mmCIF file of C-alpha atoms in Angstrom:
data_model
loop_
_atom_site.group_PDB
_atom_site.id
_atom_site.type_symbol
_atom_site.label_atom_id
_atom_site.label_comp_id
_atom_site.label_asym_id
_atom_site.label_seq_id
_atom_site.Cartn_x
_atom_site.Cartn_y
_atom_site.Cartn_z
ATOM 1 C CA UNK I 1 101.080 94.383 -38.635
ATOM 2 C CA UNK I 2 104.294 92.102 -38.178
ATOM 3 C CA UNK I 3 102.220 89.746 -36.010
ATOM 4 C CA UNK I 4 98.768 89.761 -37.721
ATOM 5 C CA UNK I 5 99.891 89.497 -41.056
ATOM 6 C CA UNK I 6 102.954 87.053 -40.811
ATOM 7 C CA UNK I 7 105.516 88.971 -41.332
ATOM 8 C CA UNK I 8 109.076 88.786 -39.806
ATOM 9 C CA UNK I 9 110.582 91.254 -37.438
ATOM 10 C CA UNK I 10 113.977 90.597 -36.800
ATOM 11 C CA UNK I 11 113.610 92.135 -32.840
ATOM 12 C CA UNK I 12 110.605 89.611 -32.117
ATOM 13 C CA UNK I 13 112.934 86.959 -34.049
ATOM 14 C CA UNK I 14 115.075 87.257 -30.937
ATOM 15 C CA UNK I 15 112.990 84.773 -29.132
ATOM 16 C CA UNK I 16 113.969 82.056 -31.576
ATOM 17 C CA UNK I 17 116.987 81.174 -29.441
ATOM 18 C CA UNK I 18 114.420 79.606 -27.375
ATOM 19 C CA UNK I 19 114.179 76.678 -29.565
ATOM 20 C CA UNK I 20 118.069 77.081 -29.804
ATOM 21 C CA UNK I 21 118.267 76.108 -26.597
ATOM 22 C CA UNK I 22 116.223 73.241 -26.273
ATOM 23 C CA UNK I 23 117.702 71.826 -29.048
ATOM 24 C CA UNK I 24 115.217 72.003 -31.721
ATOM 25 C CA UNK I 25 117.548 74.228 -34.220
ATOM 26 C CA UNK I 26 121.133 74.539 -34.399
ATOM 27 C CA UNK I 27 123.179 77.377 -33.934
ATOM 28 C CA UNK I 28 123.710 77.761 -37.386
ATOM 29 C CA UNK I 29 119.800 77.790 -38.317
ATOM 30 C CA UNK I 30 119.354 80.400 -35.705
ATOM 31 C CA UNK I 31 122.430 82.946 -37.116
ATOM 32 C CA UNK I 32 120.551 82.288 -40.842
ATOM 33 C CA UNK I 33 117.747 83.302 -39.617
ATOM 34 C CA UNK I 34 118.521 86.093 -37.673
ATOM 35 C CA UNK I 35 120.875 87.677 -40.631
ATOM 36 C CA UNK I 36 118.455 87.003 -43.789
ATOM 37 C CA UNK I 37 115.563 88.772 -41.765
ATOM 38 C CA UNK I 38 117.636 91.705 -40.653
ATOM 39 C CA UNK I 39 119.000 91.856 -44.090
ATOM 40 C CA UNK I 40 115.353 91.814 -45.028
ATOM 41 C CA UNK I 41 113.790 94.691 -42.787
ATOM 42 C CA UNK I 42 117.112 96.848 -44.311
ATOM 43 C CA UNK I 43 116.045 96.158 -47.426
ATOM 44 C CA UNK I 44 112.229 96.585 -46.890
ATOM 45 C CA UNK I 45 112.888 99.845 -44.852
ATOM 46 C CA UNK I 46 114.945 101.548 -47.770
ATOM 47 C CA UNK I 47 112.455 100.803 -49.989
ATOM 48 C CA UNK I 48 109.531 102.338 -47.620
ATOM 49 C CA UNK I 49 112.204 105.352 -47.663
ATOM 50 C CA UNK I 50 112.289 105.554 -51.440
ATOM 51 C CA UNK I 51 108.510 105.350 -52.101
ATOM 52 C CA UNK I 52 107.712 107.940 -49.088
ATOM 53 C CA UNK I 53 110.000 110.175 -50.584
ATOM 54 C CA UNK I 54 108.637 110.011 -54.197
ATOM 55 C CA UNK I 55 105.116 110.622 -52.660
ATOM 56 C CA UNK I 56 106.221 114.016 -51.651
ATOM 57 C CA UNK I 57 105.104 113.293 -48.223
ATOM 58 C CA UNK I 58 108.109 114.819 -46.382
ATOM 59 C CA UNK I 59 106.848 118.610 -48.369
ATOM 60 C CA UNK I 60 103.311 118.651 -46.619
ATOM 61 C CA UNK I 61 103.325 122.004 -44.551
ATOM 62 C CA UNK I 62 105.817 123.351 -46.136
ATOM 63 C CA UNK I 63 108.340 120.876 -45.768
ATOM 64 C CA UNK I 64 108.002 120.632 -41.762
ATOM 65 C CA UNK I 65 107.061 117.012 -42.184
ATOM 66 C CA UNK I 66 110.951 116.649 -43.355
ATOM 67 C CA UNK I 67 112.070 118.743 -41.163
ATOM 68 C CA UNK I 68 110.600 117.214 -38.387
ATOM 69 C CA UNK I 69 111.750 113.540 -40.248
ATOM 70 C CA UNK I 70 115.612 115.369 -40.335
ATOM 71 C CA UNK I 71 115.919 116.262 -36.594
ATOM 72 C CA UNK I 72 114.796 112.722 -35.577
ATOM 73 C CA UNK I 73 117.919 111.007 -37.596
ATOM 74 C CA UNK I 74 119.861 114.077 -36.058
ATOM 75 C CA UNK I 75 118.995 112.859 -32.470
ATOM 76 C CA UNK I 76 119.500 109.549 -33.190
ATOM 77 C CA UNK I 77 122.746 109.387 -34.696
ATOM 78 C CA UNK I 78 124.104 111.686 -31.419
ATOM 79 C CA UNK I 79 123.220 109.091 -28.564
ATOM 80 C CA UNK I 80 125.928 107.949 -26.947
ATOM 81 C CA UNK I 81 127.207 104.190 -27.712
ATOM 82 C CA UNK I 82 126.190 102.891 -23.955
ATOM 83 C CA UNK I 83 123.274 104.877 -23.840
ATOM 84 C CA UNK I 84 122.147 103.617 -27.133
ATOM 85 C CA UNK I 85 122.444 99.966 -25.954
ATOM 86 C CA UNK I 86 120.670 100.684 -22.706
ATOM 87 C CA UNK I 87 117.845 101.858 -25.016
ATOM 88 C CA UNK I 88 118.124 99.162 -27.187
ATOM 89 C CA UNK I 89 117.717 96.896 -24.227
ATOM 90 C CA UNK I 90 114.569 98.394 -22.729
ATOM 91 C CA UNK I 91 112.852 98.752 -26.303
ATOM 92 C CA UNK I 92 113.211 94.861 -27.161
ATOM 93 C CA UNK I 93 112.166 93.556 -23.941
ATOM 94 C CA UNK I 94 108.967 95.650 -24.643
ATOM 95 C CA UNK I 95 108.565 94.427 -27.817
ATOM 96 C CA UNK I 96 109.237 90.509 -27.008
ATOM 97 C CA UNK I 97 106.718 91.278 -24.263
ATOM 98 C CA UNK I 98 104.956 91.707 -26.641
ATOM 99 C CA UNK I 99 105.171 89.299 -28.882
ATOM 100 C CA UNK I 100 104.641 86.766 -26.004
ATOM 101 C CA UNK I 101 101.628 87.881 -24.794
ATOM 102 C CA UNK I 102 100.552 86.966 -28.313
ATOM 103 C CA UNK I 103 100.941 83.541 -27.277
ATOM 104 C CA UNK I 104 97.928 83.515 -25.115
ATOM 105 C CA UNK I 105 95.482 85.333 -27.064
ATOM 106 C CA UNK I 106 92.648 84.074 -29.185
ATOM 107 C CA UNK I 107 92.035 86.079 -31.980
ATOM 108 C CA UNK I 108 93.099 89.109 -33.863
ATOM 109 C CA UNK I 109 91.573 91.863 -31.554
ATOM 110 C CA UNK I 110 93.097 89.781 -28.558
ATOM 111 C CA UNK I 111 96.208 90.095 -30.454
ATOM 112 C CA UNK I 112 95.817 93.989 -31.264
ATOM 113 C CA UNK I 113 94.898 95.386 -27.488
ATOM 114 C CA UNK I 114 98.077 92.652 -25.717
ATOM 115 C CA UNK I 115 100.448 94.878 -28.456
ATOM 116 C CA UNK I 116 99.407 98.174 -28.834
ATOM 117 C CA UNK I 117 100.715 98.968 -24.783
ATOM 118 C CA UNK I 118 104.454 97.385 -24.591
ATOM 119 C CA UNK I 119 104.515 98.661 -28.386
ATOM 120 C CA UNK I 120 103.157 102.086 -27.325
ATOM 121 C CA UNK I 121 105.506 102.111 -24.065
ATOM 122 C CA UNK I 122 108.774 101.890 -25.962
ATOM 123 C CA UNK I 123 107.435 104.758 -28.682
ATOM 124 C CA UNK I 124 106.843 107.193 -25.789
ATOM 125 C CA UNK I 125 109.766 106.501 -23.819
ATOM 126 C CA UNK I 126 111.852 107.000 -26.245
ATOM 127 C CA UNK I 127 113.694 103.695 -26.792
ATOM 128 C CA UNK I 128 115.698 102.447 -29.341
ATOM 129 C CA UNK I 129 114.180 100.147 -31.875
ATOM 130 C CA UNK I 130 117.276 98.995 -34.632
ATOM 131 C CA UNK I 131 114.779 97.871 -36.940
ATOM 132 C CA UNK I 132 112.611 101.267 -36.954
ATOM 133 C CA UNK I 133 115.867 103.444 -37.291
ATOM 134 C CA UNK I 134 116.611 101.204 -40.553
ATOM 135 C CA UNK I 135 113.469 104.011 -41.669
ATOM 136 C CA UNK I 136 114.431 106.609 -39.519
ATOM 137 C CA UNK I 137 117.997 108.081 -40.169
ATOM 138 C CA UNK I 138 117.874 106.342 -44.385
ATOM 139 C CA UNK I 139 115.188 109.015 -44.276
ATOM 140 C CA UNK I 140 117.346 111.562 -42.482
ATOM 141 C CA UNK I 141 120.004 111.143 -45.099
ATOM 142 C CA UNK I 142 117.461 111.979 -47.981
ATOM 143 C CA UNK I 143 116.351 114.574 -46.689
ATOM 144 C CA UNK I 144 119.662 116.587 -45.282
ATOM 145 C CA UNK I 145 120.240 116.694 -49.451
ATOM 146 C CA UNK I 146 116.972 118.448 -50.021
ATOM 147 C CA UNK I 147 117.609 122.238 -48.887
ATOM 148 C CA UNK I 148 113.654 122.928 -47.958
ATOM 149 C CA UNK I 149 113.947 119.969 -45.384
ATOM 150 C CA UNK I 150 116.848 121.395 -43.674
ATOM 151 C CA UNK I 151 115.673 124.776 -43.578
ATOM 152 C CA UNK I 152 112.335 124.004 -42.247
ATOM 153 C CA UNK I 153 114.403 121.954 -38.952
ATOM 154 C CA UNK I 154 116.508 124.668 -38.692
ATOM 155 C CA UNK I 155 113.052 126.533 -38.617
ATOM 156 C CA UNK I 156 111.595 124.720 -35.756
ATOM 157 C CA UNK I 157 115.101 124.155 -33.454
ATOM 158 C CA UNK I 158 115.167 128.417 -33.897
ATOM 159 C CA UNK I 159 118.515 128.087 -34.584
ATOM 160 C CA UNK I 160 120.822 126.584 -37.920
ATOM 161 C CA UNK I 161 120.626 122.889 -37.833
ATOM 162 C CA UNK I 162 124.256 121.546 -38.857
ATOM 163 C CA UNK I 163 123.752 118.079 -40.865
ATOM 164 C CA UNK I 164 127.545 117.051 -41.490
ATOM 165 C CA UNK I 165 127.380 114.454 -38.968
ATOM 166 C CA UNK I 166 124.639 112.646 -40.511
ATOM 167 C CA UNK I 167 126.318 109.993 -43.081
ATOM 168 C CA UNK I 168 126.175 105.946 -43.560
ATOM 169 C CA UNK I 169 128.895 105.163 -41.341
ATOM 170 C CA UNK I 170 127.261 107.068 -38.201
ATOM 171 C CA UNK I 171 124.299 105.330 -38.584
ATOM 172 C CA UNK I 172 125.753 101.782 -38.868
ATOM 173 C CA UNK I 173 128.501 102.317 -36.359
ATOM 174 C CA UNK I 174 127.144 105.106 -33.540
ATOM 175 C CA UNK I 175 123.405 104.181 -34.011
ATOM 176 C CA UNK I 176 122.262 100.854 -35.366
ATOM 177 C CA UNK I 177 125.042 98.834 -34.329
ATOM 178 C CA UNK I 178 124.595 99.397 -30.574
ATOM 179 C CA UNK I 179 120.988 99.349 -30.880
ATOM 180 C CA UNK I 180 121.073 96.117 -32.307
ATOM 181 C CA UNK I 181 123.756 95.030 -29.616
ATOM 182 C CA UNK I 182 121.024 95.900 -26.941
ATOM 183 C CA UNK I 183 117.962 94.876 -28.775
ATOM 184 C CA UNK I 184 119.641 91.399 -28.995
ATOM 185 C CA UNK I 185 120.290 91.251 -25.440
ATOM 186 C CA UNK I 186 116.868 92.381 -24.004
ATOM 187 C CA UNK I 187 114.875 90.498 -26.128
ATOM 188 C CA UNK I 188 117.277 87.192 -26.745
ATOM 189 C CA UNK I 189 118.861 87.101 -23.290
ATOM 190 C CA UNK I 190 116.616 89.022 -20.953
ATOM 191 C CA UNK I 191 113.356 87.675 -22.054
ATOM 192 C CA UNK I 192 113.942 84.739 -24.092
ATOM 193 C CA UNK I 193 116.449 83.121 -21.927
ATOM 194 C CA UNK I 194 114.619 84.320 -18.512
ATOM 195 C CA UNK I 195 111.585 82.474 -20.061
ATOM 196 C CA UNK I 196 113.243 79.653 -21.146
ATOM 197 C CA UNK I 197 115.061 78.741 -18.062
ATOM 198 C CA UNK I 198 111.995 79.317 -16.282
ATOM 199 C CA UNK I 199 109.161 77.485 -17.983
ATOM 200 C CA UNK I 200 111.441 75.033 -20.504
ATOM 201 C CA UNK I 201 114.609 74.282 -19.085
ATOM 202 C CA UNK I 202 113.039 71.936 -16.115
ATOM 203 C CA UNK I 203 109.770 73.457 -15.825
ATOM 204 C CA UNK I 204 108.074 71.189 -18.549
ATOM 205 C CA UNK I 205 109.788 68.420 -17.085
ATOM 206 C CA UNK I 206 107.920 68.960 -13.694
ATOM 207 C CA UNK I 207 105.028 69.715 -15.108
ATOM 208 C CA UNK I 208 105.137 66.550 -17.397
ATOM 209 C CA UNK I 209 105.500 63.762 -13.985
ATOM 210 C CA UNK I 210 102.643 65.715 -12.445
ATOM 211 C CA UNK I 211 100.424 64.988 -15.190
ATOM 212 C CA UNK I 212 100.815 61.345 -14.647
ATOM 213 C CA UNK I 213 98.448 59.283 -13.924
ATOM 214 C CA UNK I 214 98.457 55.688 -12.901
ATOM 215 C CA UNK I 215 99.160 52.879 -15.250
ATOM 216 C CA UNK I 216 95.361 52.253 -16.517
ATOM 217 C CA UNK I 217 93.918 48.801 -15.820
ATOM 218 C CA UNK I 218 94.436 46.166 -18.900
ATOM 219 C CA UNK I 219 91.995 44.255 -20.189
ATOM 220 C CA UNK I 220 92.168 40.524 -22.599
ATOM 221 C CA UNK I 221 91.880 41.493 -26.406
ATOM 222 C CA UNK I 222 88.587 39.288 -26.426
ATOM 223 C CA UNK I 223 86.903 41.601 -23.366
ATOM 224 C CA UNK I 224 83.897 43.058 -24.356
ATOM 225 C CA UNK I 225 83.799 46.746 -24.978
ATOM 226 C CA UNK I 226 81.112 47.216 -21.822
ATOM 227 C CA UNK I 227 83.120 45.357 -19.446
ATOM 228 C CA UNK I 228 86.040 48.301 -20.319
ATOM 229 C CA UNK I 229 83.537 51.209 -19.856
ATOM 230 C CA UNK I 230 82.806 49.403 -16.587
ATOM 231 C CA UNK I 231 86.605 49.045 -15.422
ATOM 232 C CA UNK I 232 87.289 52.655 -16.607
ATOM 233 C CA UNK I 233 84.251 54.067 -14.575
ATOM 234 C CA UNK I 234 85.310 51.978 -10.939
ATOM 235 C CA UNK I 235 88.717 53.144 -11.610
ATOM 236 C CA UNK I 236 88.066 56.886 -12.669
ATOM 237 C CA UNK I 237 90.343 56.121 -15.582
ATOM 238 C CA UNK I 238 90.070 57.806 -19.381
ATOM 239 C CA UNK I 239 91.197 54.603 -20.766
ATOM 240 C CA UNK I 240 92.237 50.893 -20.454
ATOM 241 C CA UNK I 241 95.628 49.051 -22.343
ATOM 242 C CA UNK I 242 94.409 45.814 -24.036
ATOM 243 C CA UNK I 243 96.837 43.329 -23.842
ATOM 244 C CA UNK I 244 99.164 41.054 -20.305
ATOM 245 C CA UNK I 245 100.975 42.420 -17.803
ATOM 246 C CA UNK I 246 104.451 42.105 -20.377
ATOM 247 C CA UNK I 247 102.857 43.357 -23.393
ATOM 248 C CA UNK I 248 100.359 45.722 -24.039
ATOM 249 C CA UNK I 249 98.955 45.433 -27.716
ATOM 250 C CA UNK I 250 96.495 48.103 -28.183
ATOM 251 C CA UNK I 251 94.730 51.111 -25.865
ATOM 252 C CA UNK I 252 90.918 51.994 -26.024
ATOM 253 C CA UNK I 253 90.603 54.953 -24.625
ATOM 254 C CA UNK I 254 86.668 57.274 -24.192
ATOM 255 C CA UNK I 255 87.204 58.799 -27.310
ATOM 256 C CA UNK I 256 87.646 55.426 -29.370
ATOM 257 C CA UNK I 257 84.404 54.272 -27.563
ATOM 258 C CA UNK I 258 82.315 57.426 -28.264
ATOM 259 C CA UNK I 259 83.394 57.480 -31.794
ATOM 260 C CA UNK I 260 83.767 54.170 -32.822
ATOM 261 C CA UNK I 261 81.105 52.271 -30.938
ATOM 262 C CA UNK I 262 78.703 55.145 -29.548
ATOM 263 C CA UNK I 263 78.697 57.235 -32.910
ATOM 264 C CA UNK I 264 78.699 53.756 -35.135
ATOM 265 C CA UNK I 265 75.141 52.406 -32.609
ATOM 266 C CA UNK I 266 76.725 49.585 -32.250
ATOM 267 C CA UNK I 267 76.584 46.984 -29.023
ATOM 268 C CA UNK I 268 79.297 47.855 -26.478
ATOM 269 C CA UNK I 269 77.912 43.477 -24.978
ATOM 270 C CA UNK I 270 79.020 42.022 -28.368
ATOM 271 C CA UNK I 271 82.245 44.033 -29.607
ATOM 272 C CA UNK I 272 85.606 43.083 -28.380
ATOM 273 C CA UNK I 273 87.987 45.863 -27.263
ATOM 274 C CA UNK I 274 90.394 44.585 -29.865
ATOM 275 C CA UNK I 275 88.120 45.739 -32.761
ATOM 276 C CA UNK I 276 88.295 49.457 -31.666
ATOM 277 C CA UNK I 277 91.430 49.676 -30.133
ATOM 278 C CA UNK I 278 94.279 52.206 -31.022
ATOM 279 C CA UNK I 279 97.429 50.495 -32.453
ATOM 280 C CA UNK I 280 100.561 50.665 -31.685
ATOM 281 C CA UNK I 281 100.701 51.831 -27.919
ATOM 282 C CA UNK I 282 102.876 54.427 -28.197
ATOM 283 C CA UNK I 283 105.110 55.521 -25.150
ATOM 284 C CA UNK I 284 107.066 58.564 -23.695
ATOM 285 C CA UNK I 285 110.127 58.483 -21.352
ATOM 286 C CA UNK I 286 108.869 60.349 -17.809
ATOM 287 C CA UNK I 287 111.661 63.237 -18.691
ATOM 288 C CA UNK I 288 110.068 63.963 -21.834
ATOM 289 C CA UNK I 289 109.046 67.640 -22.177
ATOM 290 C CA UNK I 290 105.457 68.915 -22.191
ATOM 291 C CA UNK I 291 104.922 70.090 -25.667
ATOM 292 C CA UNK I 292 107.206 67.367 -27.080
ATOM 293 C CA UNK I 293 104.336 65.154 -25.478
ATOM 294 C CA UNK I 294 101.894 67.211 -27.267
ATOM 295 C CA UNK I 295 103.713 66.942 -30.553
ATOM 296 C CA UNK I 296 104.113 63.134 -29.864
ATOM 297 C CA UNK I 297 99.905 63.195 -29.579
ATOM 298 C CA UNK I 298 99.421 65.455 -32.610
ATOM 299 C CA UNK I 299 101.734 63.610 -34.912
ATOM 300 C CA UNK I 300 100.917 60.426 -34.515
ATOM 301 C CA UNK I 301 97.083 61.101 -33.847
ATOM 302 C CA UNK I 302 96.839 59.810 -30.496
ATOM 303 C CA UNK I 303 94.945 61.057 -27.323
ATOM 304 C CA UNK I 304 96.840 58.740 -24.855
ATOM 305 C CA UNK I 305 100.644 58.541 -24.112
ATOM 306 C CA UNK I 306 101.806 55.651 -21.523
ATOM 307 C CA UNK I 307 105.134 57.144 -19.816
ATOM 308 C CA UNK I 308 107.995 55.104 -19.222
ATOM 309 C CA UNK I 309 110.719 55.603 -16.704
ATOM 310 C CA UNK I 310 114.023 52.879 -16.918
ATOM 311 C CA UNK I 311 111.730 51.008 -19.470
ATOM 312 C CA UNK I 312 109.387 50.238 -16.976
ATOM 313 C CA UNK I 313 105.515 51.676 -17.246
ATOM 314 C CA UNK I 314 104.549 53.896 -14.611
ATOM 315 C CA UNK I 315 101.587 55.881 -15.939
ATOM 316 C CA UNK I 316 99.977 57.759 -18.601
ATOM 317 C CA UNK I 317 99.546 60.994 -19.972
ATOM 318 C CA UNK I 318 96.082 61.864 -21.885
ATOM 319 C CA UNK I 319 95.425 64.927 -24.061
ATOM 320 C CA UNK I 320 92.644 66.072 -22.004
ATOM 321 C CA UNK I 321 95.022 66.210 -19.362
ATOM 322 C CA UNK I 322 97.831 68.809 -20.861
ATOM 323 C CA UNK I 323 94.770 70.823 -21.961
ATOM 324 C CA UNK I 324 93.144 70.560 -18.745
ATOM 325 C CA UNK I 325 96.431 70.965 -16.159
ATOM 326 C CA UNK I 326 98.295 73.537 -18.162
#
């Protein structure tokens, strides 16, 4: 539901210290974020609590609903602190799993079968989830007040269920805060940092001077369009610059051909490339990562990038190419 519907989940919000780290928020964004959202699941998990409990849900079969409810919070609240973090730990790597593998899928049924598994996994195994537990033990302390609920746990342990322990302060300080302590680390550090390091920290780099290709051929600003399809075809290139050797003015690349020239029916023999050329030439430093590339392409509505390296041209990267490649 979080991921479908746009919600915010402050476990999958973990992996937002990925853009921490390259730079693209500061530390001080990231903390914000972090503490309105978790403020915000508290809040929207008390008020699931309240609106459950005036449905009279937790009384269906005579109250073993609530009891059942009750001895969940009771478990909970009696892990012990290490053990709680471990959990915490192995729950949010499942769930930032999870949330990853979002990354790759298409639509929402992609989205629905890469979740329901890691989400499934961390149900069954028992892990600890700090954002679920915001439900979980608020319900528990309802419900140890209401004397049907406790009866009907003490009904299905076969023995009297003691519910002294269960208050506000064990649930922030023996449960949720060393849940949260581990959900932060498997999901910020063990996945989101693994990742990053991985396929950000130099990863895009590499990727980016593989993508390179050679400087394309230039061509005068009074060339005719035909005589740059012809260049471009001998010298499997996706586009020419238009312009000298010192100073390229313009870039006509296939997709200012086929749209400009092709699409308009007019005569590739009698246009110049300066009349459908893309202005200004727009260039990228060789170190400059992948998607920065991309956003370089979308936001300025380009297809073609020239690279740089020490202010001297050594190539260029094309859209078709990041698709293509990555």
């Amino acid at each position: 539901l979080v991921i479908v519907a746009g919600a915010e989940l402050f476990t999958g919000n973990n992996l937002i210290i990925m853009a921490y780290m390259n730079k693209k928020i500061t530390f001080g964004k990231l903390a914000r974020n972090w503490a309105i959202v978790f403020v915000g699941n508290f809040a929207g998990s008390l008020a699931i609590v309240y609106l459950v409990h005036l449905s009279g849900h937790w009384g269906m079969h005579s109250y073993m609903v609530g009891g059942r409810a009750l001895l969940i919070a009771l478990g909970k609240i009696q892990i012990p602190f290490l053990q709680a973090i471990a959990r915490g730990i192995l729950c949010n790597m499942l769930v930032c799993l999870a949330v990853w593998l979002c990354f790759s899928c298409r639509n929402v049924a992609d989205k629905v079968l890469a979740i329901i598994f890691p989400i499934a996994a961390f149900v069954a195994l028992g892990f600890e989830h700090c954002v679920a537990n915001m439900f979980f033990i608020p319900a528990g302390l309802v419900l140890k007040n209401i004397t049907e609920a406790t009866a009907a746990a003490s009904t299905a342990m076969g023995k009297s269920v003691s519910v002294a322990d269960l208050t506000w302060g064990a649930f922030f300080i023996r449960n949720s805060l060393p849940v949260t302590i581990g959900n932060v680390i498997g999901g910020a550090v063990i996945i989101a940092l693994v990742y990053w390091f991985l396929y950000l920290r130099t990863g895009a780099i590499a990727r980016a001077r593989k993508l390179i290709s050679k400087v394309p051929s230039r061509v005068q600003p009074d060339e005719s369009v035909s005589n740059a399809v012809r260049i471009m075809k001998e010298r499997n290139q996706s586009c020419v610059l238009v312009g000298t050797d010192e100073e390229a003015i313009g870039i006509v690349s296939e997709a200012d051909i086929a749209s400009k020239v092709l699409a308009a029916n007019l005569d590739p023999d009698s246009l110049s490339v300066q009349e459908i050329m893309t202005t200004p030439v727009i260039s990228v430093e060789v170190n400059t990562p992948i998607y920065r590339i991309y956003k370089t392409m979308v936001d300025n509505g380009v297809k073609h990038l020239i690279v740089t390296e020490k202010n001297l041209q050594i190539g260029y990267i094309s859209l078709n190419d990041i698709l293509r490649k990555q």
